[in-house]
GROMACS .gro file of C-alpha atoms in nm:
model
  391
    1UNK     CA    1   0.000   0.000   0.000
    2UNK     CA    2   0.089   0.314  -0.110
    3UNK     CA    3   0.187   0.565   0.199
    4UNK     CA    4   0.227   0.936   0.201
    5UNK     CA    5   0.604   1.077   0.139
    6UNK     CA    6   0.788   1.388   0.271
    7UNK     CA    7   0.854   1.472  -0.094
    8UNK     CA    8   0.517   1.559  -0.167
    9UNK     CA    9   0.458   1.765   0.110
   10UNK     CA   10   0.537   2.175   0.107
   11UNK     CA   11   0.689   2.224   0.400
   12UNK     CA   12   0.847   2.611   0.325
   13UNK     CA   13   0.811   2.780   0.675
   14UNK     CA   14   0.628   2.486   0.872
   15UNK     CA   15   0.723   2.302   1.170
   16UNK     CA   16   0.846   1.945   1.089
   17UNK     CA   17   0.879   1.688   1.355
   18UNK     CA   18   1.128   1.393   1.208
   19UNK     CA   19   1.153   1.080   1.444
   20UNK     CA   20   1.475   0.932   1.363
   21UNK     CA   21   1.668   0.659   1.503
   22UNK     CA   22   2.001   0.829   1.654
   23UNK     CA   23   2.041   0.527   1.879
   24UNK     CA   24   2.426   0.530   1.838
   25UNK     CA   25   2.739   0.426   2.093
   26UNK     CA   26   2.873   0.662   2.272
   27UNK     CA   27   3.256   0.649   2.410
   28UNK     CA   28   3.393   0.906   2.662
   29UNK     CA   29   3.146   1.180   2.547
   30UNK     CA   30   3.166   1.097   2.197
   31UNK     CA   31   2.986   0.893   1.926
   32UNK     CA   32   3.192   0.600   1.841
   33UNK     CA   33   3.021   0.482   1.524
   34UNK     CA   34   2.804   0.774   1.337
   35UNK     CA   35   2.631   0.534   1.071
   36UNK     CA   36   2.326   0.611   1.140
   37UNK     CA   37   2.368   0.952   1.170
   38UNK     CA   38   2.531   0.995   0.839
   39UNK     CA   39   2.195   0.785   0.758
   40UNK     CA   40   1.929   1.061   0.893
   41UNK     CA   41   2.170   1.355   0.703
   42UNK     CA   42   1.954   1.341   0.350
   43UNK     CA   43   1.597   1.385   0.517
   44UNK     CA   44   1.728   1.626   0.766
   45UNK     CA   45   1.905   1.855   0.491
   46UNK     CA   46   1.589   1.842   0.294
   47UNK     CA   47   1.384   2.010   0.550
   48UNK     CA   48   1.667   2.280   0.594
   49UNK     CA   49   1.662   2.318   0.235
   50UNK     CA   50   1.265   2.340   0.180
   51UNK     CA   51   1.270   2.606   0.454
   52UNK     CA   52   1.126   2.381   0.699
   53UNK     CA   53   1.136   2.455   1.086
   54UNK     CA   54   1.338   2.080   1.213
   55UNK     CA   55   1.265   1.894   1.495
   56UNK     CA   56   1.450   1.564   1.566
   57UNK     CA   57   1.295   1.346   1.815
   58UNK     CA   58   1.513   1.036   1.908
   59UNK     CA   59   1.585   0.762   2.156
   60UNK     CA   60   1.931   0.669   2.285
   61UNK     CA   61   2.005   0.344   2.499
   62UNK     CA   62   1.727   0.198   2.791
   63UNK     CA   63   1.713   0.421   3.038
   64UNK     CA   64   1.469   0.359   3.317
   65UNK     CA   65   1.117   0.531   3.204
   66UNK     CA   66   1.111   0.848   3.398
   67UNK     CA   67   1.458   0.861   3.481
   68UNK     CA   68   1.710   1.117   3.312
   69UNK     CA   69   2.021   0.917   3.332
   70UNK     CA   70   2.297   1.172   3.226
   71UNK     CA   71   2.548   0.870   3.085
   72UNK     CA   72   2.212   0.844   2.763
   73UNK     CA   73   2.188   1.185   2.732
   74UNK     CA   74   2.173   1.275   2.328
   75UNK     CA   75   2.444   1.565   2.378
   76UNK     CA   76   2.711   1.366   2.145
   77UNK     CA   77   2.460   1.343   1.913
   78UNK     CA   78   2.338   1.676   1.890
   79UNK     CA   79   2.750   1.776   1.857
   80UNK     CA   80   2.821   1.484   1.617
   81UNK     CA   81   2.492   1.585   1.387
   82UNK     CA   82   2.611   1.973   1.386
   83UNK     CA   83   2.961   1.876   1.318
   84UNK     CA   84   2.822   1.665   1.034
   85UNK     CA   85   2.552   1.929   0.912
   86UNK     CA   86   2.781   2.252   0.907
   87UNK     CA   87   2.558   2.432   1.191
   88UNK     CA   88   2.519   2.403   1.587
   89UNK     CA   89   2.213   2.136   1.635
   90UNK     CA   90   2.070   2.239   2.012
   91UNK     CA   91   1.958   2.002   2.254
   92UNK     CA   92   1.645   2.071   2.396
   93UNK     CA   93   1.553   1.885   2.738
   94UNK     CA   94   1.189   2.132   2.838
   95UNK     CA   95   1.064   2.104   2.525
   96UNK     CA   96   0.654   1.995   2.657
   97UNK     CA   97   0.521   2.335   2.665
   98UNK     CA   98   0.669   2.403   2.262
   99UNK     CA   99   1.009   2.492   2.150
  100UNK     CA  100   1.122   2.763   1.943
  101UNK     CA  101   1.302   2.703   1.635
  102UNK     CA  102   1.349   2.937   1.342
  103UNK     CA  103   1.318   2.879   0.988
  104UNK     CA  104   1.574   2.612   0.879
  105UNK     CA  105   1.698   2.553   1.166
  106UNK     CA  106   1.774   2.241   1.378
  107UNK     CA  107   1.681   2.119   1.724
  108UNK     CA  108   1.679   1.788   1.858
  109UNK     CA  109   1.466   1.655   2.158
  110UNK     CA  110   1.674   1.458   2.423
  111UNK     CA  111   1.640   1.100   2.459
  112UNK     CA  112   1.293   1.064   2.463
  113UNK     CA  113   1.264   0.757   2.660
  114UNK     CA  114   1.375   0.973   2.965
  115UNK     CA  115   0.989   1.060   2.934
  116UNK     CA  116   0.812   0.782   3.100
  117UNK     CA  117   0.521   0.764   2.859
  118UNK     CA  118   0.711   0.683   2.538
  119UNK     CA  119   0.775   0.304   2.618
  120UNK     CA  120   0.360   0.259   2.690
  121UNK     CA  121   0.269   0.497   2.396
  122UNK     CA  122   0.100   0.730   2.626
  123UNK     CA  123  -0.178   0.959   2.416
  124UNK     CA  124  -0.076   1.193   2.664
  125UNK     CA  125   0.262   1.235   2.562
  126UNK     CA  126   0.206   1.157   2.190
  127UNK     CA  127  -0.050   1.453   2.199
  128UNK     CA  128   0.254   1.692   2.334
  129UNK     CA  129   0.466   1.594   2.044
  130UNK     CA  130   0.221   1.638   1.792
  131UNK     CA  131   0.160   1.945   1.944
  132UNK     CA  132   0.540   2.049   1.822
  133UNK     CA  133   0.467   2.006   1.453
  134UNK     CA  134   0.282   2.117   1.150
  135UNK     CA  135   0.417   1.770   0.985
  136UNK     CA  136   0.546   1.461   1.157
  137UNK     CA  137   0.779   1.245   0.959
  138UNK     CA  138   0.853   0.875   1.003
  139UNK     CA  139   1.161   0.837   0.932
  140UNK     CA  140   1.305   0.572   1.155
  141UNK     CA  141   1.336   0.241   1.013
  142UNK     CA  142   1.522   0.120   1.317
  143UNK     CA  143   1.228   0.176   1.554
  144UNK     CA  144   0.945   0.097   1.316
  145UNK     CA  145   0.833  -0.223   1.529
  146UNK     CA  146   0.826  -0.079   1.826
  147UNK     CA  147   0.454   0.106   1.932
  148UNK     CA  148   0.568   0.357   2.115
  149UNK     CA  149   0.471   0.750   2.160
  150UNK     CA  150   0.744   0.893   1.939
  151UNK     CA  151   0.630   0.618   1.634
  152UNK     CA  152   0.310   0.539   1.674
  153UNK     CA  153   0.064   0.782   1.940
  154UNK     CA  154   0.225   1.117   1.763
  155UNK     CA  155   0.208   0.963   1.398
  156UNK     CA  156  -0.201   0.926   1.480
  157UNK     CA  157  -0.191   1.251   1.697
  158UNK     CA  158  -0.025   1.481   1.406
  159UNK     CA  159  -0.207   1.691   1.189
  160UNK     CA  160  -0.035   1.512   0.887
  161UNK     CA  161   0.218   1.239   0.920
  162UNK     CA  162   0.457   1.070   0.657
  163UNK     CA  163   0.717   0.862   0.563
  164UNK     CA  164   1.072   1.064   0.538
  165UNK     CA  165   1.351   0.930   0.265
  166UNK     CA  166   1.476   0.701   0.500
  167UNK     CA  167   1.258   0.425   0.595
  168UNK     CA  168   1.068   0.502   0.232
  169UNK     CA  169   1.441   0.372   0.093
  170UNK     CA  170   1.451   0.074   0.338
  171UNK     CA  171   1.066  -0.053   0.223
  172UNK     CA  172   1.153  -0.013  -0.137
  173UNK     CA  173   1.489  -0.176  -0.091
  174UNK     CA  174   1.281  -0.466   0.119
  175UNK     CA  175   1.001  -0.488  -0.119
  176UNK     CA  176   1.227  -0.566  -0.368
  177UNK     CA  177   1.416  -0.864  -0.253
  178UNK     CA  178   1.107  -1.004  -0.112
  179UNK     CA  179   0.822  -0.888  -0.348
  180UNK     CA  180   0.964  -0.882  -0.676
  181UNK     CA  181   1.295  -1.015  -0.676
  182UNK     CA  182   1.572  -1.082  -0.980
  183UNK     CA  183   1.636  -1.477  -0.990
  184UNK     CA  184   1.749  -1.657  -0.806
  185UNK     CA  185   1.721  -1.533  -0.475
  186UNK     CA  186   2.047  -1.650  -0.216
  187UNK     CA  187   1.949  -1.589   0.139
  188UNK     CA  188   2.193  -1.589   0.381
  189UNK     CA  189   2.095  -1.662   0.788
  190UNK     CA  190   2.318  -1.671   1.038
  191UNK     CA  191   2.330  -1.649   1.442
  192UNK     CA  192   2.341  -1.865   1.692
  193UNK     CA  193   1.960  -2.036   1.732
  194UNK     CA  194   1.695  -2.133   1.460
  195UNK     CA  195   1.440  -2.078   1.744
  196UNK     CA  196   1.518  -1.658   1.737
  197UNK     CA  197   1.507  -1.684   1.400
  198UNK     CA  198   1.227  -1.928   1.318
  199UNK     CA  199   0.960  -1.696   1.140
  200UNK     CA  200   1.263  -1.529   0.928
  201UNK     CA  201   1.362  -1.833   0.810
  202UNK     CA  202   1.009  -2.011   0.775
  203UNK     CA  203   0.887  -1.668   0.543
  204UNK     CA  204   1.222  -1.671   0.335
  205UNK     CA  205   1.167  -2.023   0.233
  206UNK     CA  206   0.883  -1.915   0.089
  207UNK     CA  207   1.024  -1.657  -0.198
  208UNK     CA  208   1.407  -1.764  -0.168
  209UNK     CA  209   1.609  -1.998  -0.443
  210UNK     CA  210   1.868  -2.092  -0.202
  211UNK     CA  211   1.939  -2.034   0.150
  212UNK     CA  212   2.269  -2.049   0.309
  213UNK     CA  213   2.274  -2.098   0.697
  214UNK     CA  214   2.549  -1.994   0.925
  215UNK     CA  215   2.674  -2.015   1.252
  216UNK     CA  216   2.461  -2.224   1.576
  217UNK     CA  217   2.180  -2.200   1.279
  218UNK     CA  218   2.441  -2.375   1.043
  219UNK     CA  219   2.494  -2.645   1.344
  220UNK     CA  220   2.107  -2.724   1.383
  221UNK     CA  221   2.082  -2.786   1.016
  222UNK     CA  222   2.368  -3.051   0.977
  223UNK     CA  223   2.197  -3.178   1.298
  224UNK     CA  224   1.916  -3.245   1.097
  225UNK     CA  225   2.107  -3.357   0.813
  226UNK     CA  226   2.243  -3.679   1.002
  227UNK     CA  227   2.571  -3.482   1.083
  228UNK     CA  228   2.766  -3.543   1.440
  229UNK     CA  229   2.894  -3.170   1.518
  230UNK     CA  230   3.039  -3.303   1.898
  231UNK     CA  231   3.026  -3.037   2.113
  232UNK     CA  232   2.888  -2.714   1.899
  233UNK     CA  233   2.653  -2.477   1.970
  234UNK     CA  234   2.314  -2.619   1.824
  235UNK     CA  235   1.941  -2.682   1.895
  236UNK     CA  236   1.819  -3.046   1.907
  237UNK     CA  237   1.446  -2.945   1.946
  238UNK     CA  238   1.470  -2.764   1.602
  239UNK     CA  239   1.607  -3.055   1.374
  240UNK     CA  240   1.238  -3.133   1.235
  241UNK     CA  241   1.201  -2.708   1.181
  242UNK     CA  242   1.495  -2.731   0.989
  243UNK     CA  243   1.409  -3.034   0.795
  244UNK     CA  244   1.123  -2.861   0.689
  245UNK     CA  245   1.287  -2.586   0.604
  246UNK     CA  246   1.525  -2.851   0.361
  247UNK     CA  247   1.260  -2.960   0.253
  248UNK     CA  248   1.086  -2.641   0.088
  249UNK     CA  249   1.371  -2.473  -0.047
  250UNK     CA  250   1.772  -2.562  -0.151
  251UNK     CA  251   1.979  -2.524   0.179
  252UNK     CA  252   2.378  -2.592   0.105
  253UNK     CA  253   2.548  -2.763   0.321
  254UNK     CA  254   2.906  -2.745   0.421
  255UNK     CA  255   3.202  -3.009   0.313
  256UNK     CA  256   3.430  -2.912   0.506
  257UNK     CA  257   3.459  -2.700   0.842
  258UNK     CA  258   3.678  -2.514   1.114
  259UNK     CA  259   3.648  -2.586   1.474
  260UNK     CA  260   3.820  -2.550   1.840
  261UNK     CA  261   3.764  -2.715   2.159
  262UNK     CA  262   3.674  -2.357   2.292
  263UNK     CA  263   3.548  -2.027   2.137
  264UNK     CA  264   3.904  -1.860   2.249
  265UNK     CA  265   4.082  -1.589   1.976
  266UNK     CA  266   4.396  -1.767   2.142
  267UNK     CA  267   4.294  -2.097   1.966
  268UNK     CA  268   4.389  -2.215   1.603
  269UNK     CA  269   4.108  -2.330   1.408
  270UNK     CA  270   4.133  -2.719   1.301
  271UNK     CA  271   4.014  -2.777   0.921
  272UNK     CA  272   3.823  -3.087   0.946
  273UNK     CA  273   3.578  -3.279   0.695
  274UNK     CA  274   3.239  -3.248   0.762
  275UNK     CA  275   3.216  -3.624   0.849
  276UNK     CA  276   3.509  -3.582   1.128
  277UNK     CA  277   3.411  -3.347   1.411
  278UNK     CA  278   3.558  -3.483   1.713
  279UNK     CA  279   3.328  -3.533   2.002
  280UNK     CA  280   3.477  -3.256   2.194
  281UNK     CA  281   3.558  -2.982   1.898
  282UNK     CA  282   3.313  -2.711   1.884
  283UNK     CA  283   3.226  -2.574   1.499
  284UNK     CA  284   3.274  -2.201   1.458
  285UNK     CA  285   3.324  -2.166   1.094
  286UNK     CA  286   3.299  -2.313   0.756
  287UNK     CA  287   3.596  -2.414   0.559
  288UNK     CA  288   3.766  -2.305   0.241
  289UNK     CA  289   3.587  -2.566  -0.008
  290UNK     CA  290   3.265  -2.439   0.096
  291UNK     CA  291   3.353  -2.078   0.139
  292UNK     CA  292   3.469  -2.139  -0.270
  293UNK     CA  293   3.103  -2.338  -0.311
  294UNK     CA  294   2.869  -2.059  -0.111
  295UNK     CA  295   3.110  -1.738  -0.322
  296UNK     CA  296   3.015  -1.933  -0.677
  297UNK     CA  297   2.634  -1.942  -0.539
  298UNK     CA  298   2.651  -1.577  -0.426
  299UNK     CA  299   2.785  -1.493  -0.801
  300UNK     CA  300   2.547  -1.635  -1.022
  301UNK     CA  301   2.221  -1.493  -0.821
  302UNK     CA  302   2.045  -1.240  -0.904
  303UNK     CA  303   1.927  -1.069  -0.554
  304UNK     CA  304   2.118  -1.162  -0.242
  305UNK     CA  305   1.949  -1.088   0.166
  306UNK     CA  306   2.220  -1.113   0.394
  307UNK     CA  307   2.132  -1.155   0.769
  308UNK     CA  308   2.435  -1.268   0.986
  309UNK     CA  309   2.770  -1.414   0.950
  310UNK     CA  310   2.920  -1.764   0.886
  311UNK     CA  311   3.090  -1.804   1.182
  312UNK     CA  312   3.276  -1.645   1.476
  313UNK     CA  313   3.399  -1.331   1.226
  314UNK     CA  314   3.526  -1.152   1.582
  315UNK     CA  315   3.803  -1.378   1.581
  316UNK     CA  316   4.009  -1.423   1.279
  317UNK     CA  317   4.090  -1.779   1.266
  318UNK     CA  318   3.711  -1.860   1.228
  319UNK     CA  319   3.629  -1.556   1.022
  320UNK     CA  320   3.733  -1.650   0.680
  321UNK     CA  321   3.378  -1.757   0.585
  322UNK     CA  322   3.274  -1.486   0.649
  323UNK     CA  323   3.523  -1.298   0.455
  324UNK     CA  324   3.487  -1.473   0.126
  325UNK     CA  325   3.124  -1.478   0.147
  326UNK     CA  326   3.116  -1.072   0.184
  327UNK     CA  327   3.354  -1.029  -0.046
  328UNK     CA  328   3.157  -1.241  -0.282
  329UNK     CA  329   2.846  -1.056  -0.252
  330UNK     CA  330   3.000  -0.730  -0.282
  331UNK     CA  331   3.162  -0.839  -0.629
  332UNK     CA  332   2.864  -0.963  -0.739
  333UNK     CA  333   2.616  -0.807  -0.998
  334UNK     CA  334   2.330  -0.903  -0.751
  335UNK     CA  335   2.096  -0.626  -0.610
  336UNK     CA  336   2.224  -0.680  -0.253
  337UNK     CA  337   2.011  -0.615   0.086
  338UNK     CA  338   2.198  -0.631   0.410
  339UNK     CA  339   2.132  -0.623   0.760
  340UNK     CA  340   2.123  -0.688   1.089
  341UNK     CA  341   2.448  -0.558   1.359
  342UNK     CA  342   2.689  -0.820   1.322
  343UNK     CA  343   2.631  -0.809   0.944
  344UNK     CA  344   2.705  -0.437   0.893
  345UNK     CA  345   2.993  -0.509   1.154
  346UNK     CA  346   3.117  -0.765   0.941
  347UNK     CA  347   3.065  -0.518   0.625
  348UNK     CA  348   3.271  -0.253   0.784
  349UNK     CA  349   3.565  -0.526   0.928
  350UNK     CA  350   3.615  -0.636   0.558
  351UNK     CA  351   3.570  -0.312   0.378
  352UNK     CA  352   3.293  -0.373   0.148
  353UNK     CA  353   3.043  -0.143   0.216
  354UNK     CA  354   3.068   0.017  -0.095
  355UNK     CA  355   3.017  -0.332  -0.266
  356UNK     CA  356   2.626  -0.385  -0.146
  357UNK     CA  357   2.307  -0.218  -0.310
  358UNK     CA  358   2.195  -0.143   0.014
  359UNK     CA  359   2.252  -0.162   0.403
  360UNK     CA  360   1.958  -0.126   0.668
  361UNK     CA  361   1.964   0.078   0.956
  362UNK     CA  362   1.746  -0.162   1.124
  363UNK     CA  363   1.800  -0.475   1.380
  364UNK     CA  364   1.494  -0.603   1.489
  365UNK     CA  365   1.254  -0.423   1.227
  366UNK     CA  366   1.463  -0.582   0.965
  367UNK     CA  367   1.406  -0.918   1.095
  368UNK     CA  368   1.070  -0.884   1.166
  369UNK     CA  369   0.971  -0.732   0.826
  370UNK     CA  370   1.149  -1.041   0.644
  371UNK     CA  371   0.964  -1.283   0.866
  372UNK     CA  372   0.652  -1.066   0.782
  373UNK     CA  373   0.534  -0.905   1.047
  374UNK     CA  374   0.356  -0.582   1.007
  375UNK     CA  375   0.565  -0.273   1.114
  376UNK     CA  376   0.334  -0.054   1.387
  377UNK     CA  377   0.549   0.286   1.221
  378UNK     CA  378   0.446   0.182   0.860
  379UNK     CA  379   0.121   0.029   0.982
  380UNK     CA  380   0.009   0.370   1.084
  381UNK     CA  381   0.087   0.559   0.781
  382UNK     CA  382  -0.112   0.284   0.600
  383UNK     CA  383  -0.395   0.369   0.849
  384UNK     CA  384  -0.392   0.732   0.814
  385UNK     CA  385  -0.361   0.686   0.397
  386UNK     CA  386  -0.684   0.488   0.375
  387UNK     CA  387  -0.831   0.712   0.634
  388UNK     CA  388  -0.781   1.029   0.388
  389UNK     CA  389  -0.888   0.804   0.096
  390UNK     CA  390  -1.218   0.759   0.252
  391UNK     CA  391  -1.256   1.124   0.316
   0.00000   0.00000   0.00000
């Protein structure tokens, strides 16, 4: 369903309230990683350059509801976002009676989970920040699945409400692996348990060519493929899920694989057939034969979804899945989709950002849009948009 768009509002001289997802990590005072700051730069310069009045509303961290815990403040951010935009970005903390803000210029809320109704989607406070705002603008990928005031209550409260560039890029990028997608379609899922990623998995099978499993999730699946993996990290209980899964869709398995008696960085990794795992060798990787067989996959497909590494990419010795497999997908000609945190840290470790179509800002939204789920931040915006039509 079609859902209204930032671009196709005028917004010349009006107040615009942009939730974003500024959830970064902070070191010493300073933001360590600014990804998804540089992220939120193209809708916020867009206001600023359609002579909007900007708002940023934004979460960082879990503090206690209520509670102003001065180690989540959003003070990094606001420095790291003016340093970034050219201008100073103020921090507003009494911002529930209004806030003034001038024509183009920038202002961002702190952490609005300090306020204790944002968690339980209070209409009280969602009213407040509607109040702010001639135009609120969903922009926020990252927190799409979450109902909370600053997503959901002010979206409904607002006068108008819309999608900003942002998380309209990551539901085109999405809708086009999953809804339309160039053949064949190579999955890749990796983590450690099948169970936290059961309904991923189970709606993947459904549109993907080929799905390659890694890590514990790897483990379950040569489980269930009459494999003895001794003393890895794997979920009995799951071997019929994944032989159902085997059984729907083309799941390569490996021929070959790396493994330690202990998940140590200290430890070399033992190369050992798949057929010879020792009963007290754990398996934390996949080895170079099926690293070559998963990168000649990867190459010939035409749309690859990558969610989580191969293996234990932390440590070196049991990273070299990992490695070829990015590296393969980055080379590729496939429209690439990535996601997930220890798949955009494994991105960054081996340098091939530039190498994928596209890379979400979002953890658990991205997962729980692939297992298809419906988003309460884009489910609202549908809402409103067939409200209007009825009009």
């Amino acid at each position: 369903m079609a859902i209204p768009l930032l671009r196709d509002f005028d917004i010349q001289g009006k107040c615009v309230l942009v939730r974003e997802d500024l959830n970064v990590p902070v070191a010493d005072g300073r933001v360590a990683n600014g990804a998804r700051i540089e992220a939120a730069l193209p809708t916020v310069r867009h206001c600023m350059a359609e002579g909007a009045r900007v708002v940023l509303v934004s979460h960082l961290g879990r503090p206690r509801p209520g509670e102003r815990d001065p180690a989540l403040s959003l003070g990094p951010v606001a420095k790291a976002l003016g340093d970034a935009l050219g201008r100073a970005v103020k921090l507003v903390d009494d911002w529930q009676d209004g806030v003034d803000v001038g024509t183009s210029d920038v202002l961002l809320l702190e952490n609005i989970r300090f306020e204790a109704g944002e968690m339980t989607n209070d209409p009280a406070l969602a009213q407040r920040l509607a109040g702010l705002c001639d135009v609120f603008v969903m922009d926020a990928f990252g927190t799409a699945h979450r109902t909370h005031a600053s997503t959901v209550g002010v979206a409904e409260a607002a006068r108008a409400a819309c999608a900003g560039p942002l998380l309209a890029a990551e539901l085109d990028a999405l809708g086009r692996v999953l809804d339309n997608p160039a053949r064949p379609l190579v999955a890749v899922v990796g983590g450690a348990k099948v169970s936290t990623k059961l309904a991923v998995l189970e709606s993947v099978a459904d549109v993907a060519d080929s799905i390659i499993v890694g890590g514990g999730i790897a483990n379950t699946f040569l489980l269930a493929s009459g494999v003895t993996i001794g003393a890895s990290l794997a979920e009995p209980d799951q071997v019929d899920v994944a032989q159902r899964i085997m059984s729907r869709v083309e799941v390569p398995m490996p021929v070959d694989l790396m493994t330690a008696v202990a998940v140590d960085a200290g430890l070399p990794a033992r190369l050992r057939p798949r057929d010879e795992v020792g009963s007290d060798e754990m398996v934390l990787d996949v080895g170079p034969e099926t690293a070559r067989r998963l990168a000649d996959l990867v190459a010939n497909a035409g749309t690859v979804l990558w969610n989580g590494p191969l293996g234990v990419f932390e440590m070196d010795q049991f990273g070299e899945g990992t490695r070829v497999l990015a590296e393969a997908i980055a080379s590729a000609d496939a429209y690439s989709v990535a996601g997930g945190g220890d798949t955009l840290a494994a991105i960054e470790k081996y340098g091939v950002a530039e190498g994928m179509s596209y890379r979400s800002t979002g953890g658990g939204a991205f997962l729980e849009y692939l297992a298809g789920e419906t988003l309460p931040g884009v489910d609202v915006l549908e809402r409103r948009t067939v409200a209007s039509n009825r009009q």
